[in-house]
Short mmCIF file of C-alpha atoms and ligand atoms in Angstrom, two decimals:
data_model
loop_
_atom_site.label_atom_id
_atom_site.label_comp_id
_atom_site.label_asym_id
_atom_site.label_seq_id
_atom_site.Cartn_x
_atom_site.Cartn_y
_atom_site.Cartn_z
CA MET A 1 6.03 -49.05 -49.30
CA SER A 2 2.19 -49.09 -49.66
CA ARG A 3 0.08 -45.92 -49.76
CA GLU A 4 -1.44 -46.88 -46.39
CA GLN A 5 1.95 -47.45 -44.77
CA LEU A 6 3.19 -44.14 -46.12
CA ALA A 7 0.19 -42.22 -44.74
CA VAL A 8 0.66 -43.70 -41.26
CA GLN A 9 4.42 -43.13 -41.22
CA GLN A 10 4.03 -39.55 -42.32
CA ALA A 11 1.32 -38.88 -39.73
CA ARG A 12 3.56 -40.33 -37.02
CA ARG A 13 6.54 -38.30 -38.17
CA VAL A 14 4.66 -35.00 -38.01
CA PHE A 15 2.94 -35.95 -34.76
CA LEU A 16 6.36 -36.48 -33.19
CA THR A 17 7.40 -32.95 -34.15
CA GLY A 18 4.81 -31.76 -31.59
CA ARG A 19 2.96 -29.69 -34.20
CA SER A 20 -0.48 -30.82 -33.03
CA LYS A 21 0.12 -30.04 -29.35
CA PRO A 22 -0.59 -26.28 -29.12
CA LEU A 23 -4.28 -25.56 -28.58
CA GLU A 24 -4.20 -22.80 -31.22
CA TYR A 25 -3.20 -25.39 -33.85
CA ARG A 26 -6.04 -27.71 -32.83
CA ILE A 27 -8.59 -24.88 -32.87
CA LYS A 28 -7.42 -23.80 -36.31
CA GLN A 29 -7.85 -27.36 -37.62
CA LEU A 30 -11.32 -27.62 -36.05
CA LYS A 31 -12.33 -24.36 -37.70
CA ASN A 32 -10.96 -25.64 -41.00
CA LEU A 33 -13.04 -28.79 -40.59
CA LYS A 34 -16.09 -26.56 -40.17
CA ARG A 35 -15.08 -24.65 -43.27
CA PHE A 36 -14.92 -27.97 -45.15
CA ILE A 37 -18.53 -28.82 -44.29
CA THR A 38 -19.70 -25.29 -45.07
CA GLU A 39 -17.85 -24.81 -48.35
CA ARG A 40 -18.39 -28.38 -49.57
CA GLN A 41 -22.05 -28.55 -48.54
CA LYS A 42 -23.26 -28.93 -52.11
CA GLU A 43 -20.84 -31.80 -52.85
CA ILE A 44 -21.82 -33.51 -49.57
CA VAL A 45 -25.55 -33.17 -50.27
CA ASP A 46 -25.17 -34.43 -53.86
CA ALA A 47 -23.05 -37.40 -52.76
CA LEU A 48 -25.53 -38.48 -50.09
CA ARG A 49 -28.36 -38.18 -52.56
CA LYS A 50 -26.50 -40.55 -54.86
CA ASP A 51 -25.38 -42.96 -52.14
CA LEU A 52 -28.52 -43.21 -49.99
CA TYR A 53 -31.12 -41.04 -51.73
CA LYS A 54 -30.99 -38.67 -48.73
CA SER A 55 -32.82 -35.41 -49.22
CA GLU A 56 -30.93 -32.13 -48.84
CA ASN A 57 -32.70 -31.22 -45.60
CA ALA A 58 -32.23 -34.71 -44.16
CA THR A 59 -28.50 -34.44 -44.85
CA HIS A 60 -28.41 -31.14 -42.98
CA LEU A 61 -30.53 -32.44 -40.12
CA TYR A 62 -28.88 -35.83 -39.58
CA GLU A 63 -25.31 -35.31 -40.74
CA ILE A 64 -24.26 -31.67 -40.69
CA VAL A 65 -26.01 -29.92 -37.78
CA GLY A 66 -24.73 -32.43 -35.19
CA LEU A 67 -21.19 -32.27 -36.56
CA GLU A 68 -21.26 -28.48 -36.54
CA GLY A 69 -22.45 -28.54 -32.92
CA GLU A 70 -19.62 -30.91 -31.92
CA ILE A 71 -17.04 -28.67 -33.60
CA ASN A 72 -18.43 -25.51 -31.94
CA LEU A 73 -18.44 -27.23 -28.55
CA ALA A 74 -14.85 -28.48 -28.94
CA VAL A 75 -13.63 -25.03 -30.01
CA SER A 76 -15.30 -23.30 -27.07
CA LYS A 77 -14.39 -25.90 -24.41
CA LEU A 78 -10.96 -27.04 -25.58
CA ALA A 79 -8.98 -24.94 -23.09
CA GLU A 80 -11.08 -26.33 -20.23
CA TRP A 81 -10.88 -29.97 -21.43
CA ALA A 82 -7.12 -29.82 -22.01
CA ALA A 83 -6.32 -28.11 -18.70
CA PRO A 84 -4.78 -30.00 -15.76
CA ARG A 85 -7.54 -31.56 -13.61
CA PRO A 86 -6.91 -31.29 -9.85
CA VAL A 87 -7.71 -34.34 -7.73
CA THR A 88 -8.44 -35.11 -4.08
CA LYS A 89 -5.23 -35.84 -2.15
CA ASN A 90 -4.39 -37.79 0.99
CA LEU A 91 -2.50 -36.34 3.95
CA LEU A 92 0.75 -37.88 2.71
CA THR A 93 0.60 -35.86 -0.53
CA ILE A 94 -1.07 -32.73 0.82
CA SER A 95 1.82 -30.43 -0.04
CA ASP A 96 2.41 -31.97 -3.47
CA GLU A 97 1.08 -30.86 -6.81
CA VAL A 98 -1.26 -33.67 -7.89
CA TYR A 99 -3.34 -33.55 -11.04
CA ILE A 100 -4.44 -35.29 -14.24
CA GLN A 101 -2.92 -33.97 -17.44
CA PRO A 102 -4.77 -35.02 -20.62
CA GLU A 103 -2.26 -35.67 -23.38
CA PRO A 104 -2.56 -36.82 -27.02
CA LEU A 105 -2.29 -40.56 -27.67
CA GLY A 106 -0.47 -40.30 -30.99
CA VAL A 107 -1.78 -41.54 -34.35
CA VAL A 108 -5.44 -42.54 -34.40
CA LEU A 109 -7.08 -44.63 -37.12
CA ILE A 110 -10.72 -43.71 -37.79
CA ILE A 111 -12.68 -46.29 -39.78
CA GLY A 112 -16.10 -44.97 -40.78
CA ALA A 113 -19.34 -46.70 -41.78
CA TRP A 114 -21.65 -45.83 -44.68
CA ASN A 115 -25.07 -45.15 -43.15
CA TYR A 116 -24.38 -41.62 -41.82
CA PRO A 117 -20.97 -41.41 -43.44
CA ILE A 118 -20.22 -37.77 -42.66
CA ALA A 119 -21.34 -37.90 -39.02
CA VAL A 120 -19.79 -41.23 -38.02
CA THR A 121 -16.46 -40.48 -39.72
CA LEU A 122 -15.96 -36.80 -38.93
CA GLN A 123 -17.36 -36.68 -35.37
CA PRO A 124 -14.60 -38.99 -34.09
CA LEU A 125 -12.16 -36.81 -36.05
CA VAL A 126 -13.34 -33.78 -34.03
CA GLY A 127 -12.31 -35.68 -30.88
CA ALA A 128 -9.00 -36.76 -32.40
CA ILE A 129 -8.08 -33.20 -33.45
CA ALA A 130 -9.25 -31.66 -30.15
CA ALA A 131 -7.17 -34.16 -28.17
CA GLY A 132 -4.07 -33.22 -30.21
CA ASN A 133 -3.65 -36.47 -32.14
CA ALA A 134 -2.73 -37.18 -35.73
CA ALA A 135 -5.46 -39.18 -37.47
CA VAL A 136 -5.70 -41.39 -40.53
CA VAL A 137 -9.25 -41.21 -41.86
CA LYS A 138 -10.68 -44.23 -43.67
CA PRO A 139 -14.18 -43.50 -45.01
CA SER A 140 -16.44 -46.42 -45.92
CA GLU A 141 -16.05 -47.49 -49.53
CA VAL A 142 -19.70 -48.64 -49.54
CA CYS A 143 -20.89 -45.03 -49.93
CA SER A 144 -18.52 -44.34 -52.81
CA HIS A 145 -19.70 -40.81 -53.65
CA THR A 146 -19.33 -39.56 -50.09
CA ALA A 147 -15.91 -41.22 -49.83
CA LYS A 148 -14.86 -39.22 -52.89
CA VAL A 149 -15.92 -35.96 -51.19
CA MET A 150 -13.88 -36.92 -48.12
CA GLU A 151 -10.80 -36.97 -50.35
CA LEU A 152 -11.13 -33.16 -50.36
CA LEU A 153 -10.47 -32.99 -46.61
CA PRO A 154 -6.68 -32.51 -47.00
CA LEU A 155 -7.41 -29.26 -48.87
CA TYR A 156 -8.70 -27.93 -45.55
CA LEU A 157 -6.85 -29.81 -42.82
CA ASP A 158 -3.11 -30.27 -42.32
CA PRO A 159 -2.65 -32.98 -44.99
CA GLU A 160 0.30 -34.63 -43.29
CA MET A 161 -1.37 -34.83 -39.90
CA TYR A 162 -4.83 -35.96 -41.12
CA PRO A 163 -4.43 -38.06 -44.29
CA VAL A 164 -7.51 -39.64 -45.88
CA VAL A 165 -7.08 -43.17 -47.17
CA THR A 166 -9.89 -44.36 -49.42
CA GLY A 167 -10.39 -47.90 -50.66
CA GLY A 168 -12.10 -51.12 -49.69
CA VAL A 169 -11.42 -54.16 -47.53
CA PRO A 170 -7.81 -54.75 -48.75
CA GLU A 171 -6.88 -51.12 -48.00
CA THR A 172 -8.51 -51.29 -44.55
CA GLN A 173 -6.72 -54.55 -43.84
CA GLU A 174 -3.40 -53.00 -44.92
CA LEU A 175 -4.07 -50.09 -42.56
CA LEU A 176 -4.90 -52.49 -39.75
CA LYS A 177 -1.47 -54.10 -40.08
CA GLN A 178 0.14 -50.77 -39.13
CA ARG A 179 0.79 -49.66 -35.60
CA PHE A 180 -1.66 -47.06 -34.25
CA ASP A 181 -2.10 -45.55 -30.81
CA HIS A 182 -5.90 -45.91 -30.98
CA ILE A 183 -8.37 -47.35 -33.47
CA PHE A 184 -11.85 -45.87 -33.62
CA TYR A 185 -14.10 -48.16 -35.65
CA THR A 186 -17.77 -47.75 -36.56
CA GLY A 187 -19.51 -50.66 -38.26
CA ASN A 188 -20.79 -54.19 -37.78
CA SER A 189 -19.59 -56.47 -35.01
CA THR A 190 -18.12 -59.14 -37.33
CA VAL A 191 -15.59 -56.65 -38.69
CA GLY A 192 -15.37 -55.18 -35.17
CA LYS A 193 -13.84 -58.47 -34.03
CA LEU A 194 -11.27 -58.33 -36.87
CA VAL A 195 -10.38 -54.77 -35.88
CA MET A 196 -9.91 -55.80 -32.25
CA GLU A 197 -7.79 -58.77 -33.29
CA ALA A 198 -5.52 -56.58 -35.43
CA ALA A 199 -5.30 -53.99 -32.64
CA ALA A 200 -4.35 -56.66 -30.09
CA HIS A 201 -1.26 -57.43 -32.15
CA HIS A 202 0.14 -54.00 -31.21
CA LEU A 203 -1.71 -53.71 -27.89
CA THR A 204 -3.58 -50.77 -29.42
CA PRO A 205 -6.71 -49.63 -27.56
CA VAL A 206 -9.96 -49.53 -29.53
CA THR A 207 -13.29 -47.80 -29.57
CA LEU A 208 -15.87 -49.99 -31.28
CA GLU A 209 -19.11 -48.29 -32.24
CA LEU A 210 -21.15 -51.30 -33.26
CA GLY A 211 -24.83 -52.06 -33.75
CA GLY A 212 -27.20 -54.92 -33.00
CA LYS A 213 -30.89 -55.28 -32.29
CA SER A 214 -32.36 -52.38 -30.30
CA PRO A 215 -35.69 -53.42 -28.74
CA CYS A 216 -38.68 -51.14 -28.29
CA TYR A 217 -41.25 -52.00 -25.62
CA ILE A 218 -44.68 -50.38 -25.83
CA ASP A 219 -46.59 -50.51 -22.55
CA LYS A 220 -50.33 -50.83 -23.09
CA THR A 221 -51.02 -47.90 -20.74
CA CYS A 222 -49.20 -45.35 -22.90
CA ASP A 223 -50.57 -43.01 -25.56
CA ILE A 224 -50.11 -45.46 -28.42
CA ARG A 225 -50.78 -42.84 -31.10
CA ILE A 226 -47.90 -40.64 -29.92
CA ALA A 227 -45.62 -43.63 -29.30
CA CYS A 228 -46.19 -44.88 -32.86
CA ARG A 229 -45.44 -41.47 -34.40
CA ARG A 230 -42.07 -41.36 -32.66
CA ILE A 231 -41.29 -45.01 -33.44
CA THR A 232 -42.27 -44.62 -37.12
CA TRP A 233 -39.88 -41.69 -37.41
CA GLY A 234 -37.06 -43.49 -35.57
CA LYS A 235 -37.46 -46.65 -37.63
CA TYR A 236 -37.88 -45.40 -41.19
CA VAL A 237 -35.53 -42.41 -41.21
CA ASN A 238 -32.62 -43.19 -43.56
CA CYS A 239 -34.68 -46.20 -44.71
CA GLY A 240 -34.09 -47.99 -41.40
CA GLN A 241 -30.30 -47.87 -41.81
CA THR A 242 -29.65 -46.28 -38.42
CA CYS A 243 -27.56 -48.05 -35.78
CA ILE A 244 -29.92 -46.92 -33.00
CA ALA A 245 -33.18 -47.47 -34.92
CA PRO A 246 -35.75 -49.51 -32.98
CA ASP A 247 -35.12 -52.97 -34.42
CA TYR A 248 -38.30 -54.68 -33.19
CA ILE A 249 -41.40 -53.91 -31.11
CA LEU A 250 -42.45 -55.80 -28.01
CA CYS A 251 -46.06 -55.34 -26.89
CA GLU A 252 -49.01 -57.24 -25.46
CA PRO A 253 -51.23 -59.11 -27.97
CA SER A 254 -54.20 -56.90 -27.04
CA ILE A 255 -52.57 -53.77 -28.56
CA GLN A 256 -50.84 -55.29 -31.61
CA ASP A 257 -53.66 -54.28 -34.03
CA ILE A 258 -53.83 -50.74 -32.62
CA VAL A 259 -50.04 -50.37 -32.99
CA ILE A 260 -50.20 -51.58 -36.62
CA ASP A 261 -53.08 -49.20 -37.34
CA GLU A 262 -51.29 -46.20 -35.85
CA ILE A 263 -47.99 -46.94 -37.61
CA GLN A 264 -49.86 -47.26 -40.90
CA LYS A 265 -51.40 -43.78 -40.39
CA CYS A 266 -47.97 -42.31 -39.62
CA ILE A 267 -46.30 -43.93 -42.66
CA LYS A 268 -49.01 -42.38 -44.82
CA GLU A 269 -48.63 -38.99 -43.13
CA PHE A 270 -44.80 -38.95 -43.26
CA TYR A 271 -44.17 -40.64 -46.61
CA THR A 272 -47.49 -40.33 -48.50
CA ASP A 273 -49.37 -43.24 -50.10
CA ASP A 274 -46.44 -43.76 -52.43
CA PRO A 275 -43.12 -43.63 -50.51
CA LYS A 276 -41.28 -44.79 -53.63
CA SER A 277 -41.83 -41.54 -55.45
CA PHE A 278 -41.56 -39.41 -52.31
CA ALA A 279 -38.34 -37.35 -52.17
CA ASP A 280 -37.83 -37.80 -48.41
CA TYR A 281 -37.83 -41.62 -48.31
CA GLY A 282 -34.40 -43.17 -48.75
CA ARG A 283 -33.04 -46.27 -50.47
CA ILE A 284 -31.10 -49.31 -49.34
CA ILE A 285 -27.38 -48.69 -49.84
CA ASN A 286 -26.80 -51.51 -52.38
CA GLN A 287 -28.23 -54.70 -53.85
CA ARG A 288 -26.32 -56.95 -51.46
CA HIS A 289 -28.08 -55.33 -48.51
CA PHE A 290 -31.38 -55.24 -50.46
CA LYS A 291 -31.23 -59.03 -50.96
CA ARG A 292 -30.18 -59.60 -47.34
CA ILE A 293 -33.12 -57.58 -45.99
CA MET A 294 -35.70 -59.12 -48.35
CA ALA A 295 -34.55 -62.59 -47.31
CA LEU A 296 -35.19 -61.68 -43.66
CA ILE A 297 -38.95 -61.26 -44.17
CA GLU A 298 -39.52 -64.52 -46.08
CA ASP A 299 -40.95 -66.51 -43.18
CA SER A 300 -42.99 -63.72 -41.50
CA THR A 301 -46.45 -62.20 -42.02
CA VAL A 302 -46.44 -58.75 -43.62
CA ALA A 303 -48.97 -56.42 -41.98
CA ILE A 304 -47.94 -53.20 -43.77
CA GLY A 305 -45.79 -52.59 -46.87
CA GLY A 306 -43.58 -55.28 -48.29
CA GLU A 307 -43.47 -53.69 -51.76
CA ASN A 308 -39.98 -53.55 -53.23
CA ASP A 309 -37.96 -52.92 -56.37
CA GLU A 310 -34.50 -54.41 -56.60
CA SER A 311 -33.44 -52.24 -59.53
CA GLU A 312 -33.87 -49.14 -57.33
CA CYS A 313 -32.94 -50.75 -53.99
CA TYR A 314 -36.38 -49.69 -52.77
CA ILE A 315 -38.15 -51.40 -49.89
CA ALA A 316 -41.40 -49.84 -48.63
CA PRO A 317 -41.84 -49.09 -44.92
CA THR A 318 -42.82 -52.54 -43.69
CA VAL A 319 -44.34 -53.95 -40.49
CA LEU A 320 -44.42 -57.68 -39.70
CA ARG A 321 -46.97 -59.09 -37.24
CA ASP A 322 -46.93 -62.04 -34.82
CA VAL A 323 -43.24 -62.55 -35.39
CA THR A 324 -41.63 -65.40 -33.47
CA LEU A 325 -38.17 -65.43 -31.97
CA GLU A 326 -37.23 -68.21 -34.41
CA SER A 327 -38.08 -66.07 -37.48
CA LYS A 328 -35.19 -65.07 -39.76
CA VAL A 329 -35.77 -61.39 -39.01
CA MET A 330 -34.94 -62.01 -35.34
CA GLN A 331 -31.58 -63.66 -36.05
CA GLU A 332 -29.60 -60.50 -36.96
CA GLU A 333 -29.72 -56.70 -36.90
CA ILE A 334 -32.25 -55.71 -39.59
CA PHE A 335 -30.70 -52.39 -40.66
CA GLY A 336 -33.54 -51.72 -43.09
CA PRO A 337 -37.18 -50.49 -43.08
CA ILE A 338 -38.66 -53.68 -41.60
CA LEU A 339 -40.36 -53.50 -38.20
CA PRO A 340 -41.32 -56.83 -36.63
CA ILE A 341 -43.82 -56.99 -33.76
CA ILE A 342 -43.36 -59.69 -31.16
CA THR A 343 -46.10 -60.11 -28.59
CA VAL A 344 -45.24 -60.64 -24.92
CA ASN A 345 -47.34 -60.92 -21.78
CA GLY A 346 -46.31 -57.71 -20.07
CA LEU A 347 -43.18 -55.96 -18.86
CA LYS A 348 -41.68 -58.92 -17.00
CA GLU A 349 -41.65 -61.11 -20.10
CA ALA A 350 -40.28 -58.22 -22.20
CA ILE A 351 -37.41 -57.74 -19.74
CA GLN A 352 -36.65 -61.45 -19.71
CA LEU A 353 -36.59 -61.55 -23.53
CA ILE A 354 -34.25 -58.53 -23.67
CA ASN A 355 -31.92 -59.97 -21.03
CA GLU A 356 -31.68 -63.31 -22.84
CA ARG A 357 -30.11 -61.50 -25.82
CA GLU A 358 -26.96 -59.43 -26.41
CA LYS A 359 -26.90 -56.05 -24.69
CA PRO A 360 -28.39 -53.57 -27.18
CA LEU A 361 -26.98 -50.24 -28.33
CA ALA A 362 -30.27 -48.54 -27.47
CA LEU A 363 -33.33 -49.70 -25.57
CA TYR A 364 -36.66 -47.93 -25.98
CA VAL A 365 -39.60 -48.01 -23.61
CA PHE A 366 -42.89 -46.22 -24.17
CA SER A 367 -45.01 -45.90 -21.05
CA SER A 368 -46.92 -43.32 -19.06
CA SER A 369 -45.85 -45.08 -15.88
CA ASN A 370 -42.66 -43.91 -14.27
CA LYS A 371 -42.54 -47.21 -12.41
CA VAL A 372 -42.43 -49.18 -15.67
CA ILE A 373 -39.65 -46.95 -17.04
CA LYS A 374 -37.60 -47.21 -13.84
CA GLN A 375 -38.04 -50.99 -13.75
CA MET A 376 -36.80 -51.24 -17.34
CA ILE A 377 -33.76 -49.15 -16.38
CA SER A 378 -32.92 -51.13 -13.27
CA GLU A 379 -33.47 -54.64 -14.64
CA THR A 380 -31.77 -54.39 -18.06
CA SER A 381 -28.53 -53.10 -19.57
CA SER A 382 -27.88 -51.29 -22.87
CA GLY A 383 -25.69 -48.56 -24.37
CA ALA A 384 -28.52 -46.09 -23.77
CA LEU A 385 -32.11 -46.17 -22.53
CA ILE A 386 -34.65 -43.75 -23.92
CA ALA A 387 -38.17 -43.50 -22.59
CA ASN A 388 -40.99 -42.22 -24.80
CA ASP A 389 -38.83 -41.24 -27.76
CA CYS A 390 -36.31 -42.62 -30.23
CA LEU A 391 -32.80 -41.59 -31.37
CA VAL A 392 -32.74 -38.16 -29.69
CA HIS A 393 -30.06 -39.08 -27.14
CA PHE A 394 -27.63 -38.86 -30.07
CA THR A 395 -28.13 -35.08 -30.09
CA ILE A 396 -26.93 -34.49 -26.51
CA SER A 397 -23.17 -33.97 -26.41
CA ASP A 398 -23.10 -34.45 -22.65
CA LEU A 399 -24.35 -38.04 -22.96
CA PRO A 400 -21.67 -40.63 -23.75
CA PHE A 401 -22.64 -42.31 -27.02
CA GLY A 402 -21.65 -45.94 -27.34
CA GLY A 403 -22.58 -49.53 -26.71
CA VAL A 404 -21.94 -52.12 -24.05
CA GLY A 405 -20.87 -55.73 -24.59
CA ASN A 406 -21.79 -56.82 -28.10
CA SER A 407 -23.02 -53.35 -29.09
CA GLY A 408 -19.63 -51.75 -28.60
CA THR A 409 -16.86 -50.63 -26.36
CA GLY A 410 -15.89 -47.04 -25.49
CA CYS A 411 -17.94 -43.96 -26.19
CA TYR A 412 -17.78 -40.48 -27.69
CA HIS A 413 -19.49 -37.10 -28.26
CA GLY A 414 -18.51 -33.83 -26.62
CA LYS A 415 -15.96 -34.18 -23.85
CA TYR A 416 -16.23 -37.98 -24.03
CA SER A 417 -14.62 -37.86 -27.51
CA PHE A 418 -11.78 -35.77 -26.11
CA ASP A 419 -11.24 -38.11 -23.15
CA GLN A 420 -11.61 -41.24 -25.27
CA LEU A 421 -8.79 -40.12 -27.54
CA SER A 422 -6.56 -38.69 -24.80
CA HIS A 423 -4.30 -40.35 -22.30
CA LEU A 424 -5.30 -39.12 -18.85
CA ARG A 425 -1.83 -38.89 -17.38
CA SER A 426 -1.40 -38.94 -13.62
CA CYS A 427 1.06 -36.29 -12.45
CA LEU A 428 2.50 -35.88 -8.96
CA ILE A 429 5.15 -33.26 -8.31
CA LYS A 430 6.89 -33.44 -4.96
CA LYS A 431 9.56 -31.20 -3.50
CA LEU A 432 12.75 -32.66 -2.12
CA ASN A 433 12.13 -31.27 1.37
CA MET A 434 10.02 -32.67 4.25
CA GLU A 435 11.92 -35.95 4.20
CA LEU A 436 10.82 -36.67 7.76
CA VAL A 437 7.30 -37.51 6.58
CA ASN A 438 8.71 -40.27 4.38
CA GLN A 439 10.42 -41.94 7.31
CA MET A 440 7.38 -44.14 7.93
CA ARG A 441 7.68 -45.88 4.55
CA TYR A 442 11.32 -46.80 4.81
CA PRO A 443 12.32 -50.12 6.41
CA PRO A 444 12.22 -51.40 9.03
CA HIS A 445 8.36 -51.50 8.92
CA THR A 446 7.43 -51.07 12.56
CA SER A 447 3.90 -51.05 14.03
CA GLU A 448 4.32 -47.38 14.91
CA LYS A 449 5.10 -46.52 11.27
CA LEU A 450 2.11 -48.56 10.12
CA ARG A 451 -0.13 -46.60 12.51
CA TRP A 452 1.10 -43.32 10.96
CA ALA A 453 0.75 -44.68 7.44
CA ARG A 454 -2.90 -45.53 8.13
CA ILE A 455 -3.57 -41.99 9.33
CA LEU A 456 -1.78 -40.32 6.42
CA LEU A 457 -2.99 -42.59 3.65
CA LEU A 458 -6.60 -43.18 4.60
CA LYS A 459 -7.49 -39.57 5.24
CA GLN A 460 -8.73 -37.95 2.02
CA VAL A 461 -8.20 -34.22 1.79
CA ASN A 462 -10.82 -32.26 -0.05
CA LEU A 463 -8.85 -29.11 -0.79
CA ALA A 464 -11.86 -27.29 -2.23
CA ARG A 465 -13.69 -27.78 1.09
CA TRP A 466 -10.65 -26.58 3.05
CA ARG A 467 -10.41 -23.56 0.79
CA ARG A 468 -14.11 -22.78 1.36
CA MET A 469 -13.66 -23.16 5.12
CA ALA A 470 -10.63 -20.85 5.05
CA GLN A 471 -12.64 -18.27 3.08
CA VAL A 472 -15.50 -18.44 5.60
CA ALA A 473 -13.02 -18.05 8.47
CA MET A 474 -11.42 -15.04 6.78
CA LEU A 475 -14.81 -13.42 6.21
CA ALA A 476 -15.77 -14.02 9.85
CA ALA A 477 -12.48 -12.45 11.01
CA LEU A 478 -13.02 -9.46 8.72
CA ALA A 479 -16.58 -9.00 10.00
CA THR A 480 -15.37 -9.14 13.62
CA PHE A 481 -12.68 -6.59 12.85
CA VAL A 482 -15.16 -4.21 11.17
CA VAL A 483 -17.64 -4.53 14.04
CA GLN A 484 -14.97 -3.94 16.68
CA ARG A 485 -13.18 -1.12 14.84
CA PHE A 486 -16.05 0.92 13.42
CA LEU A 487 -19.41 -0.08 14.82
CA ARG A 488 -18.81 -0.20 18.52
P1 NAD B 1 -19.10 -50.92 -43.76
O1 NAD B 1 -19.40 -52.08 -44.65
O2 NAD B 1 -18.91 -49.58 -44.37
O3 NAD B 1 -17.82 -51.30 -42.92
C1 NAD B 1 -17.24 -50.39 -42.05
C2 NAD B 1 -15.76 -50.27 -42.36
O4 NAD B 1 -15.14 -51.52 -42.16
C3 NAD B 1 -15.45 -49.83 -43.79
O5 NAD B 1 -14.59 -48.72 -43.74
C4 NAD B 1 -14.80 -51.04 -44.42
O6 NAD B 1 -13.75 -50.69 -45.28
C5 NAD B 1 -14.27 -51.83 -43.26
N1 NAD B 1 -14.31 -53.27 -43.50
C6 NAD B 1 -15.34 -53.98 -44.00
N2 NAD B 1 -15.01 -55.30 -44.07
C7 NAD B 1 -13.76 -55.39 -43.58
C8 NAD B 1 -12.84 -56.49 -43.37
N3 NAD B 1 -13.17 -57.74 -43.69
N4 NAD B 1 -11.65 -56.21 -42.84
C9 NAD B 1 -11.30 -54.95 -42.51
N5 NAD B 1 -12.11 -53.89 -42.71
C10 NAD B 1 -13.30 -54.10 -43.22
O7 NAD B 1 -20.22 -50.70 -42.69
P2 NAD B 1 -21.19 -51.75 -41.98
O8 NAD B 1 -20.43 -52.63 -41.08
O9 NAD B 1 -22.10 -52.37 -42.98
O10 NAD B 1 -22.04 -50.67 -41.14
C11 NAD B 1 -23.25 -50.99 -40.62
C12 NAD B 1 -23.09 -51.45 -39.18
O11 NAD B 1 -22.50 -50.40 -38.42
C13 NAD B 1 -24.40 -51.75 -38.49
O12 NAD B 1 -24.24 -52.86 -37.68
C14 NAD B 1 -24.66 -50.51 -37.65
O13 NAD B 1 -25.48 -50.75 -36.54
C15 NAD B 1 -23.26 -50.13 -37.26
N6 NAD B 1 -23.16 -48.71 -36.96
C16 NAD B 1 -22.91 -48.34 -35.69
C17 NAD B 1 -22.85 -47.00 -35.35
C18 NAD B 1 -22.59 -46.56 -33.94
O14 NAD B 1 -22.37 -45.37 -33.75
N7 NAD B 1 -22.59 -47.44 -32.96
C19 NAD B 1 -23.03 -46.04 -36.34
C20 NAD B 1 -23.25 -46.44 -37.63
C21 NAD B 1 -23.32 -47.80 -37.94
#
């Protein structure tokens, strides 16, 4: 039996004992996960420095703080999330107990990506633990140092319930042959299709957190200086290797030079004149990606940057001007520090261009006009829409994070992670009395019975409203009593 098979079998065996069901167990595991990131902070920081040349503070800001917040939220809200959820009833079921009971799915496979390896691997794990599942964690082999640190997880979490399987494509493929109750995959859409194919074999549901090209429209009426500061940050953080980074800019030809000028100022301000020797500017993950990204700019005009060093996987913050839709850089997600500018004649053309492509993971619009923003919202579709900023929607646990169409399926963060990895079970508990009411559903189906069925089934009963009305009536009765008894 392979190591992967063994890990899955063992996770299933312990899941079936019911060990992960009590909320106290889940909370303990969540707290242990927090202890892992606190106690192993140094190892995590060192690994990310080696893998992606991330600075210590950037690791805290972009990997650890968000994860800590998700753990804290899950610990404090777990009882509420896991509780039965009452629903609106109809007259036929008015005396029944009707509710939704979230329950664990079983064994979840979490396949992580390398760009924010701690966040994208352990945040889904927060959801899996909170929902009471067992989970097999497969960190990305591409960030080898971080994957090694993840191997320490079983020292903190229940090692049978949450095994970590490291390795590359063969190991992931071996895992994908096993039967899971949910697969949560983060990565590119080509592998996403393989994951979905493997999952289909067992009818396993999937969450696919994919990527793609996220457009960024700059309206000429906006404060271009501020817009460019926010875009420069969103694009070049983690050396452009962010799934929701603005992939390309759309703007009118009349502002292209101003945009280039402003971005240049920001690059200098954020990363100095020499980003290569600046400690807070990252590196491309490996030479394969370095070569891929450099090949993308071959047929375009470099307006800023372009300097590179293959031996260090360094590519300077780069802007390309007058890029055409046929250029190589527009044929795939860039996932690197290259920012092409495509000129369009206004909002209408920008919307048309966006709609002619796959639905993006994020769509950015910079404008001082609410009308422009609202038009972008109503006439396009994307995983998320952010006006006048970049990336920050990721920080709000109450917003479902995920794509649509080619950019992904399913979502997570906060309660969405819990729901995504739970089965929302419908429960209806009836008593064996009041059989008379059921008479109308038993044959023969007469017109009279149909008339009653329409009344009983089509009338929704909002119990909360009834309860409020009953409370008001009781208060009114009490007030009448007090007035009559004491104040007359
Ligand atoms: P990657 O190369 O690390 O692959 C991800 C996982 O897939 C790894 O664990 C790897 O073992 C596995 N894998 C790779 N090839 C496989 C194969 N042939 N069969 C089975 N498994 C295989 O990461 P990546 O795909 O380069 O990650 C970058 C992509 O992920 C980008 O497209 C980015 O936009 C996207 N991404 C999305 C999100 C999100 O939250 N939506 C977050 C981060 C990254």
